[in-house]
Amino acid sequence: MCGIVAYIGPEKAGPILFDTLKRLEYRGYDSAGVAIRSDGEIQVLKSAGRIGDLEKVYVGMGMPGDTVGIGHTRWATHGKPSDKNAHPFISGDIAIVHNGIIENYLELRDLLTQAGFEFKSETDSEVLAHLIKMYYHGDLADAVTKAINRVEGSYAVAVVSASSPYLVCARKDSPLVLGIGKDANYVASDVAALLPYTRDIVRMKDGEIVLLYGSKEIEIRDLSGITQTFQTEKIDWNIDAAERGGYPHFMLKEIHEQPRALQETFAGRISEIDGDVQLDLGRTNEEIESLERVSIIACGTSYHAGLLGKYLIPRAAGLPVDVEVASEFQHIQLRPRTLVLGITQSGETADTMISLKKSKTCGVGRLAITNVVGSTVTGLVDGTIYTRCGPEIGVAATKTFTGQLAALFLLAIRLGRARNHLTPDQGRKMLVELTRLPGLVQSVLDKREEIRKVAEEYAGAGCYFFIGRDFLYPIALEGALKMKEIAYIPSEGYAGGELKHGPLALITEKTPVVAMATCGRKIQSNIKEVRARGADVIAFATEGDPDIDKVASTVIELPRTRPVYSAVLCTVGVQLLAYYTAAKLGLPIDKPRNLAKCVTVE
Ligand code: F6R
């Protein structure tokens, strides 16, 4: 996610803003900027690239500005990484930095354009600067309150004005903390930025607006202007722990970010009224109707996401799907009415890029699902669906995988609606249930202690099996991959029905079997098969399932949802299982041996 910092106090703001921004560099960013009050004006300095380079420019200018300012590191979600899309955004004597997604930005952009405001970027955030300016008549807190009452979506925002004695910040669904210094106040999206300055922090709540003055004084109000009480918390984490948000590893932090990441993937794309989805697919409904096939190419975890597409898209959109590991992709067989879909969280994986380039020679339509705005893959395709999960630091893909699944759900519904394979009512029902998914994922995360105990019990296993059927077969493969890559335990992922065709020979009382059991009853026969060979079975099953206790040795209950969406819930379960196994074994979870986050060689 992007990073926000702000400062108001007795010291020069610039050096503090650059220092706090550098403390957010570990999260990844593509551009950075600051807005500092200077001789009764707001001076903005921003560019694509490194914070250190921007700081050199600031120092070269003689370190202008006084004691109030805001700063930002951007990780692009709307509009590519560039100088003009970098934050802060300025409107007259007001500057803002923003994290989150303004879902109704197109409507607000039209309104503000008609009111005479000129837009200089491709971002959704810039509407906030102009909206606040439109409402600003000397009371900055009032202007921010009025502006955010017009906004749909998520935000953490910090606002500075040349003429206001205080800074303002506000949040909804995007983190923001206040740092209370000796005689200064700080703001950051992440505690790690503030630790050298203060350990007294206040975690802002959704719907709060804060006024920060240049002394210790702060005032917190709700959206109707009523003053709120607040509690200060003392942070005793060291800097390393703070970067991980207090989690022992980035992987665990990123697993816990999944409800929020899913919300971002859905934000502004779902129309429950129409039972449809808005996506940039780079083609008309007529072109979608004339499609004959979807060919998915991807590697590793992204390939497992693609496999789920193979079960999903034919049912939702009536289109056959084949899925190929990118390094084995045979483009020669492609027919013209095929849509080639590349799935890649990094957008840079060499095998996937090469296959997409080859597919161009066949004159097919091309689409990408990726997490990285402006990555190489986006230049090779006609349309891109961004997963908007924020940067992922742990080498093992977690939140980017569930983001890919979420993007595939949206794509399947869009294709289904465009091809009249789904009625508006069917689309609506699927979407209503889909919007519950972030909350359901949170309930799985709340079972982490139960999953940790199971993981620790079996951490000494020499071999693991993961089994699933239908939508859950790809998740069995993904569970096995996670266990291999971070816990170094040889693990097999199998379709339940395949066990008796060979792998049963490996099953003994020393082989724990993880069964994804939320989709159909046939998996119970497979559970019985392995139980009969002495294996313990850990089943992820739907709560209230009357039979599963009779067959599995351990049952982890997941909330009830559509079978296809339960794939996401099972995913979170197997991620936690692999994570706690590796943690018990004391392994370097965020950087497993021999693996890299982005594989840019064939
Ligand atoms: C496993 C993992 C890898 C990647 C694969 C493709 O946890 O992360 O298997 O999924 O290297 O990477 P992307 O999605 O960047 O193309």
XYZ file of C-alpha atoms in Angstrom, residues 5-588:
584
model
C 3.508 10.939 6.644
C 2.817 14.404 8.059
C 4.461 16.703 10.574
C 3.539 19.863 12.461
C 5.743 21.208 15.248
C 8.654 23.475 16.047
C 11.245 21.939 13.663
C 11.750 22.344 9.925
C 9.302 19.890 8.325
C 11.330 18.862 5.227
C 14.085 16.755 6.848
C 11.539 15.011 9.104
C 9.245 14.224 6.153
C 12.102 12.744 4.111
C 13.363 10.733 7.070
C 9.920 9.312 7.874
C 9.264 8.554 4.187
C 12.530 6.609 3.981
C 11.323 4.505 6.898
C 8.426 3.423 4.670
C 10.672 2.444 1.732
C 10.685 -1.236 2.747
C 7.028 -1.436 1.657
C 7.940 -0.675 -1.946
C 6.912 2.412 -3.932
C 7.295 3.885 -7.380
C 7.154 7.628 -6.692
C 7.316 10.001 -3.753
C 6.579 13.583 -2.837
C 6.231 16.208 -0.133
C 4.196 19.402 0.293
C 5.666 21.897 2.750
C 4.332 25.248 3.837
C 6.791 27.943 2.795
C 6.364 31.724 3.190
C 2.584 31.532 3.197
C 2.463 29.198 0.171
C 2.516 25.450 -0.342
C 5.590 24.119 -2.092
C 5.262 20.683 -3.706
C 8.195 18.500 -4.675
C 7.413 15.115 -6.219
C 8.682 12.658 -8.796
C 8.727 9.059 -9.949
C 11.727 7.169 -8.552
C 13.681 7.107 -5.305
C 13.059 9.246 -2.226
C 16.814 9.759 -1.863
C 16.963 11.474 -5.274
C 14.056 13.750 -4.380
C 15.725 14.630 -1.093
C 18.881 15.661 -2.973
C 16.764 18.068 -5.036
C 15.257 19.450 -1.809
C 18.693 19.939 -0.242
C 19.947 21.519 -3.483
C 17.107 24.047 -3.232
C 18.379 25.119 0.202
C 15.812 23.060 2.168
C 12.881 25.459 1.792
C 9.763 25.528 3.954
C 8.712 25.971 7.523
C 7.426 23.607 10.180
C 4.316 22.027 8.583
C 4.156 19.455 5.792
C 2.870 16.177 4.384
C 4.589 13.413 2.405
C 3.732 10.297 0.409
C 5.175 7.192 -1.194
C 2.983 5.916 -4.008
C 2.490 2.373 -5.201
C 0.368 2.857 -8.285
C -3.211 1.570 -8.427
C -4.925 4.209 -10.652
C -2.681 5.616 -13.352
C 0.883 4.514 -14.070
C 3.918 5.495 -11.992
C 4.966 8.990 -13.166
C 5.827 12.478 -11.883
C 2.336 13.788 -12.534
C 0.601 10.868 -10.808
C 2.824 11.170 -7.716
C 1.282 12.695 -4.570
C 0.819 15.319 -3.076
C -1.915 16.872 -5.208
C -2.445 20.585 -4.978
C -5.516 22.717 -5.530
C -4.912 26.412 -4.911
C -3.424 26.731 -1.430
C -4.347 23.171 -0.397
C -2.304 19.979 -0.770
C -3.345 16.434 0.018
C -1.894 12.929 0.149
C -4.248 9.967 -0.095
C -4.199 6.201 0.302
C -7.182 4.065 -0.730
C -9.603 4.120 -3.643
C -12.226 6.775 -4.418
C -14.906 4.632 -6.037
C -17.046 7.513 -7.344
C -14.114 9.510 -8.681
C -15.405 9.660 -12.262
C -18.644 11.266 -11.126
C -16.732 13.687 -8.842
C -14.254 14.462 -11.601
C -17.111 15.480 -13.920
C -18.667 17.658 -11.233
C -15.348 19.364 -10.426
C -14.462 19.855 -14.096
C -17.805 21.600 -14.598
C -16.976 23.766 -11.562
C -13.779 24.874 -13.361
C -11.140 22.685 -11.686
C -8.377 21.415 -13.913
C -7.039 17.881 -13.517
C -3.367 17.211 -14.052
C -3.122 13.497 -13.218
C -4.803 10.175 -14.046
C -5.401 9.365 -10.384
C -8.592 9.086 -8.374
C -6.871 10.936 -5.488
C -6.706 14.302 -7.232
C -10.494 14.721 -6.923
C -10.041 14.959 -3.147
C -7.714 17.977 -3.442
C -10.194 19.875 -5.630
C -13.203 18.795 -3.606
C -11.627 20.082 -0.382
C -10.646 23.303 -2.146
C -14.225 23.753 -3.366
C -15.478 23.598 0.230
C -12.619 25.602 1.794
C -13.567 29.020 3.115
C -11.096 29.358 5.973
C -12.099 26.288 8.040
C -10.001 23.351 6.796
C -11.570 20.717 9.069
C -15.040 21.699 7.861
C -13.908 21.528 4.216
C -12.364 18.064 4.678
C -15.507 16.824 6.452
C -17.762 18.070 3.661
C -15.478 16.594 0.992
C -15.219 13.140 2.473
C -18.940 13.027 3.047
C -19.174 13.127 -0.791
C -16.673 10.350 -1.278
C -17.466 6.650 -1.715
C -14.614 4.236 -1.135
C -11.664 4.067 1.191
C -9.247 6.732 2.312
C -6.481 7.746 4.626
C -5.828 11.384 3.870
C -3.615 14.161 5.227
C -4.288 17.756 4.215
C -2.249 20.931 4.587
C -3.224 24.469 3.669
C -1.085 27.597 3.413
C -3.620 29.505 5.494
C -4.727 26.994 8.155
C -3.088 26.887 11.617
C -3.526 23.115 11.777
C -3.120 19.957 9.643
C -6.123 17.703 9.035
C -6.278 13.981 8.490
C -9.128 11.502 8.101
C -9.549 7.785 7.575
C -11.951 5.106 6.413
C -10.830 1.522 5.708
C -7.174 2.551 5.319
C -4.772 2.733 8.270
C -3.529 5.981 9.793
C -1.816 6.581 13.140
C -1.052 9.804 14.983
C 2.274 10.214 16.778
C 2.255 12.452 19.840
C 5.728 13.965 20.239
C 7.161 16.143 23.012
C 5.950 19.357 21.443
C 5.028 18.198 17.941
C 2.476 15.984 16.195
C 3.076 13.382 13.508
C 0.907 11.301 11.185
C 1.811 8.081 9.380
C 0.096 5.212 7.653
C 2.509 2.874 9.404
C 3.942 3.007 12.950
C 7.420 2.134 11.597
C 7.796 5.674 10.213
C 7.372 7.315 13.609
C 9.453 5.269 16.045
C 12.571 7.493 16.143
C 10.321 10.461 16.980
C 7.733 9.099 19.378
C 6.391 5.856 20.790
C 3.090 7.431 21.897
C 0.581 6.774 19.170
C -3.154 7.049 18.635
C -4.723 4.653 16.135
C -7.348 6.555 14.168
C -10.753 4.936 13.739
C -12.947 4.914 10.650
C -15.013 8.076 10.336
C -12.650 10.228 12.395
C -11.280 13.623 11.385
C -8.251 14.908 13.280
C -6.968 18.470 13.676
C -3.264 18.559 14.574
C -1.697 21.738 15.881
C 1.970 22.671 16.180
C 2.029 21.909 19.871
C 0.962 18.659 21.553
C -2.651 19.629 20.921
C -4.859 17.384 18.772
C -8.608 17.279 18.372
C -10.538 14.287 17.047
C -14.052 14.735 15.663
C -16.580 12.451 14.033
C -18.131 13.177 10.647
C -20.844 15.307 12.239
C -18.261 17.478 13.981
C -18.688 16.048 17.502
C -15.446 15.869 19.494
C -14.309 12.319 20.326
C -12.196 10.978 23.173
C -9.103 8.952 22.291
C -6.516 6.693 23.883
C -2.773 6.891 23.532
C -0.896 3.614 23.140
C 2.776 3.060 23.968
C 4.621 1.092 21.275
C 7.504 -1.070 22.454
C 8.324 -2.739 19.100
C 11.768 -2.361 17.617
C 12.023 -0.939 14.089
C 12.147 -4.358 12.396
C 8.993 -5.509 14.184
C 7.283 -2.216 13.399
C 7.913 -2.651 9.662
C 6.105 -5.942 9.902
C 3.240 -4.227 11.749
C 4.140 -6.198 14.871
C 3.886 -9.558 13.051
C 6.930 -11.846 13.222
C 7.042 -12.156 9.406
C 5.816 -10.234 6.382
C 4.081 -13.395 5.211
C 1.856 -13.463 8.300
C 1.185 -9.737 7.953
C 0.232 -10.212 4.306
C -2.015 -13.183 5.121
C -3.813 -10.883 7.566
C -4.100 -8.120 4.969
C -6.324 -10.288 2.788
C -9.745 -8.963 3.870
C -8.580 -5.442 3.057
C -6.869 -6.520 -0.194
C -10.082 -8.231 -1.355
C -12.064 -5.081 -0.618
C -9.615 -3.141 -2.791
C -9.925 -5.659 -5.629
C -13.710 -5.259 -5.579
C -13.792 -1.495 -4.958
C -15.731 0.467 -7.561
C -16.144 -2.554 -9.850
C -19.320 -4.190 -8.602
C -22.759 -3.030 -9.629
C -25.245 -5.037 -7.589
C -28.188 -3.248 -9.258
C -27.166 -4.422 -12.749
C -25.755 -7.724 -11.495
C -22.629 -6.830 -13.472
C -19.008 -5.820 -13.076
C -16.986 -2.947 -14.538
C -13.572 -4.003 -15.828
C -11.130 -2.772 -18.424
C -11.047 -5.785 -20.758
C -10.128 -3.780 -23.844
C -13.020 -5.226 -25.874
C -16.712 -4.646 -26.551
C -19.604 -6.867 -25.453
C -19.950 -8.000 -29.102
C -16.308 -9.073 -29.158
C -16.783 -10.896 -25.864
C -19.879 -12.614 -27.268
C -17.933 -13.869 -30.253
C -15.180 -15.457 -28.128
C -14.803 -19.220 -28.476
C -12.184 -19.986 -25.857
C -10.055 -18.622 -23.038
C -6.425 -19.753 -22.780
C -4.792 -18.991 -19.460
C -1.017 -18.877 -19.032
C 0.802 -18.393 -15.736
C 3.471 -19.848 -13.434
C 3.524 -21.211 -9.895
C 0.875 -19.823 -7.608
C -0.572 -17.721 -10.428
C -1.014 -20.947 -12.430
C -3.096 -22.328 -9.563
C -5.288 -19.224 -9.781
C -5.600 -19.935 -13.514
C -6.729 -23.491 -12.778
C -9.610 -22.139 -10.714
C -10.562 -20.124 -13.813
C -10.854 -23.408 -15.693
C -13.637 -24.522 -13.347
C -15.246 -21.126 -13.033
C -15.406 -19.460 -16.453
C -17.132 -22.316 -18.348
C -19.935 -22.342 -15.755
C -20.334 -18.568 -15.485
C -19.757 -17.645 -19.119
C -20.179 -20.831 -21.188
C -16.642 -20.562 -22.518
C -14.193 -23.470 -22.521
C -10.901 -22.729 -20.799
C -7.488 -24.298 -21.017
C -4.706 -23.479 -18.611
C -1.042 -23.926 -19.346
C 2.112 -23.468 -17.318
C 3.700 -20.548 -19.196
C 6.976 -22.376 -19.859
C 5.015 -25.153 -21.648
C 2.652 -22.924 -23.595
C 2.114 -24.042 -27.203
C 0.919 -20.901 -28.952
C 0.806 -22.628 -32.361
C -2.594 -24.146 -31.577
C -4.290 -20.833 -30.810
C -7.372 -20.001 -32.853
C -8.376 -16.402 -33.636
C -11.404 -16.182 -31.335
C -9.380 -17.049 -28.273
C -8.797 -14.698 -25.371
C -5.345 -15.293 -23.918
C -5.213 -14.390 -20.248
C -1.832 -13.957 -18.551
C -1.939 -14.108 -14.754
C 1.122 -12.766 -12.964
C 1.299 -10.888 -9.678
C 4.625 -9.217 -10.509
C 3.796 -8.574 -14.155
C 7.410 -9.428 -14.980
C 7.764 -13.245 -14.974
C 9.864 -14.087 -18.038
C 8.043 -17.297 -19.020
C 4.672 -15.571 -18.915
C 5.929 -12.514 -20.840
C 7.486 -14.667 -23.575
C 4.326 -16.742 -23.996
C 2.169 -13.628 -24.207
C 4.464 -12.151 -26.847
C 4.311 -15.369 -28.886
C 0.522 -15.438 -28.667
C 0.386 -12.022 -30.367
C 1.529 -13.584 -33.607
C -1.723 -15.600 -33.675
C -3.926 -12.489 -33.728
C -5.773 -13.322 -30.508
C -7.101 -10.926 -27.862
C -4.923 -10.615 -24.778
C -5.716 -9.736 -21.194
C -3.704 -9.655 -17.958
C -4.399 -9.981 -14.264
C -1.561 -8.395 -12.312
C -0.821 -6.552 -9.094
C 1.735 -4.097 -10.447
C 0.566 -1.031 -12.334
C 2.745 -0.275 -15.344
C 4.570 -3.643 -15.196
C 5.810 -5.220 -18.430
C 2.737 -7.410 -18.837
C 0.464 -4.373 -19.080
C 2.274 -3.283 -22.259
C 1.637 -6.659 -23.919
C -2.142 -6.842 -23.531
C -5.319 -5.038 -24.629
C -6.735 -4.807 -21.096
C -5.548 -5.308 -17.520
C -7.365 -6.219 -14.327
C -5.341 -4.930 -11.400
C -5.660 -6.881 -8.180
C -4.714 -3.814 -6.060
C -3.363 -5.880 -3.157
C -0.502 -3.506 -2.372
C 3.139 -4.602 -2.432
C 3.875 -8.145 -1.278
C 7.242 -8.532 0.445
C 7.152 -12.181 1.560
C 8.480 -14.339 -1.295
C 5.568 -16.772 -1.000
C 2.516 -15.301 -2.708
C -0.470 -15.012 -0.361
C -2.621 -11.893 -0.673
C -1.778 -11.568 -4.363
C -3.122 -15.107 -4.937
C -6.471 -14.442 -3.264
C -6.513 -11.131 -5.176
C -6.126 -13.127 -8.410
C -8.991 -15.412 -7.409
C -11.125 -12.340 -6.666
C -10.223 -10.844 -10.053
C -11.206 -14.128 -11.735
C -14.597 -14.098 -9.975
C -15.172 -10.573 -11.315
C -13.989 -11.538 -14.800
C -16.170 -14.655 -14.943
C -19.264 -12.660 -14.003
C -18.411 -9.906 -16.535
C -17.926 -12.491 -19.318
C -21.101 -14.301 -18.260
C -23.151 -11.104 -18.349
C -21.674 -9.888 -21.639
C -22.453 -13.268 -23.255
C -25.939 -13.450 -21.708
C -24.947 -16.665 -20.028
C -25.861 -15.125 -16.659
C -29.076 -13.205 -16.092
C -28.895 -9.919 -14.139
C -30.476 -11.737 -11.212
C -27.896 -14.541 -11.273
C -25.101 -11.962 -11.526
C -26.598 -10.007 -8.625
C -26.782 -13.075 -6.372
C -23.174 -13.989 -7.136
C -22.028 -10.439 -6.431
C -23.980 -10.063 -3.195
C -22.294 -13.185 -1.851
C -18.916 -12.055 -3.206
C -19.020 -8.828 -1.200
C -19.307 -10.921 1.984
C -15.988 -12.587 1.237
C -13.648 -10.105 3.036
C -15.649 -10.600 6.258
C -15.630 -14.394 5.839
C -11.856 -14.370 5.310
C -11.561 -12.440 8.567
C -13.455 -15.240 10.351
C -10.922 -17.761 9.017
C -8.075 -15.546 10.249
C -9.752 -15.501 13.651
C -9.167 -19.285 13.760
C -5.387 -18.878 13.505
C -4.743 -20.349 16.973
C -6.700 -23.502 16.119
C -4.729 -23.849 12.863
C -1.418 -23.105 14.611
C -1.988 -26.009 17.030
C -2.671 -28.419 14.157
C 0.397 -27.171 12.262
C 2.626 -27.649 15.295
C 1.283 -31.161 15.915
C 2.279 -32.274 12.399
C 5.387 -30.114 11.892
C 7.607 -33.205 12.082
C 5.853 -34.936 9.146
C 8.126 -36.187 6.372
C 5.494 -35.723 3.689
C 2.126 -33.966 3.428
C -0.783 -34.580 1.057
C -3.322 -31.913 0.083
C -6.479 -33.088 -1.661
C -9.493 -31.341 -3.157
C -12.028 -31.745 -5.943
C -13.595 -29.332 -8.400
C -12.971 -25.685 -7.388
C -10.810 -26.937 -4.545
C -8.374 -29.016 -6.571
C -6.334 -25.879 -7.436
C -6.290 -25.003 -3.739
C -4.921 -28.467 -2.912
C -2.068 -27.723 -5.342
C -1.548 -24.305 -3.792
C -1.531 -25.726 -0.236
C 1.134 -28.252 -1.250
C 3.209 -25.529 -2.932
C 3.072 -23.292 0.159
C 4.111 -26.204 2.421
C 7.016 -27.064 0.089
C 8.337 -23.570 -0.395
C 8.315 -22.224 3.151
C 8.315 -25.371 5.376
C 10.514 -27.453 3.032
C 8.252 -30.496 3.598
C 7.750 -32.598 0.464
C 4.045 -32.175 -0.279
C 1.748 -33.525 -2.936
C -1.342 -31.767 -4.192
C -3.897 -34.144 -5.743
C -7.391 -34.204 -7.106
C -9.219 -36.447 -4.615
C -10.272 -38.883 -7.353
C -6.670 -39.419 -8.473
C -5.427 -40.875 -5.194
C -6.344 -44.433 -6.030
C -4.496 -44.211 -9.345
C -1.068 -44.334 -7.725
C -0.336 -41.923 -4.888
C -2.223 -44.031 -2.310
C 0.965 -46.129 -2.202
C 2.623 -43.253 -0.328
C -0.074 -42.937 2.322
C 0.812 -44.291 5.767
C 0.030 -43.323 9.351
C 2.921 -40.847 9.021
C 1.381 -38.909 6.125
C -0.973 -36.145 7.224
C -3.597 -35.440 4.574
C -5.232 -32.017 4.329
C -8.656 -32.290 2.701
C -10.454 -29.292 1.245
C -13.992 -30.448 2.032
C -16.259 -27.447 1.466
C -17.372 -28.400 -2.040
C -19.437 -31.561 -2.650
C -19.542 -34.808 -0.733
C -17.351 -37.026 -2.928
C -14.231 -35.874 -1.111
C -15.501 -37.806 1.915
C -14.872 -41.105 0.101
C -11.292 -39.965 -0.513
C -10.936 -39.081 3.154
C -12.137 -42.587 4.031
C -9.626 -44.105 1.591
C -6.664 -42.461 3.282
C -8.027 -42.966 6.800
C -8.236 -46.682 6.006
C -4.455 -46.555 5.315
C -3.819 -45.032 8.756
C -3.382 -41.388 7.733
C -4.640 -38.533 9.869
C -6.929 -36.179 7.960
C -7.213 -32.465 8.654
C -10.377 -31.300 6.924
C -11.323 -27.730 6.090
C -15.111 -28.088 6.071
C -18.231 -25.933 6.134
C -19.531 -25.215 9.609
C -22.465 -27.428 10.567
C -21.527 -30.191 8.076
C -23.216 -33.197 9.766
C -20.894 -35.904 8.406
C -17.369 -34.585 8.284
C -16.618 -35.269 11.970
C -17.320 -38.946 11.315
C -14.586 -39.237 8.676
C -11.821 -36.687 9.401
C -9.524 -36.776 12.443
C -9.436 -32.970 12.802
C -12.030 -30.570 11.413
C -11.440 -26.860 10.958
C -14.798 -25.246 10.317
C -15.079 -22.456 7.778
C -18.074 -20.144 7.321
C -20.743 -21.162 4.822
C -20.605 -19.583 1.372
C -20.912 -20.650 -2.288
C -18.580 -23.602 -2.989
C -16.563 -21.553 -5.484
C -15.929 -18.773 -2.964
C -15.024 -21.317 -0.298
C -11.841 -21.805 -2.375
C -10.659 -18.477 -0.924
C -11.476 -19.569 2.630
C -9.625 -22.882 2.193
C -6.685 -20.926 0.748
C -6.378 -18.843 3.905
C -6.527 -22.064 5.942
C -3.675 -23.733 4.034
C -1.592 -20.533 4.053
C -1.823 -20.413 7.857
C -1.090 -24.144 8.118
C 2.095 -23.803 6.042
C 3.097 -20.609 7.827
C 2.800 -22.051 11.355
C 4.556 -25.260 10.282
C 7.526 -23.252 8.966
C 7.471 -21.034 12.079
C 7.595 -24.117 14.334
C 10.565 -25.404 12.303
C 12.316 -22.026 12.669
C 12.717 -21.484 8.925
C 13.400 -18.176 7.101
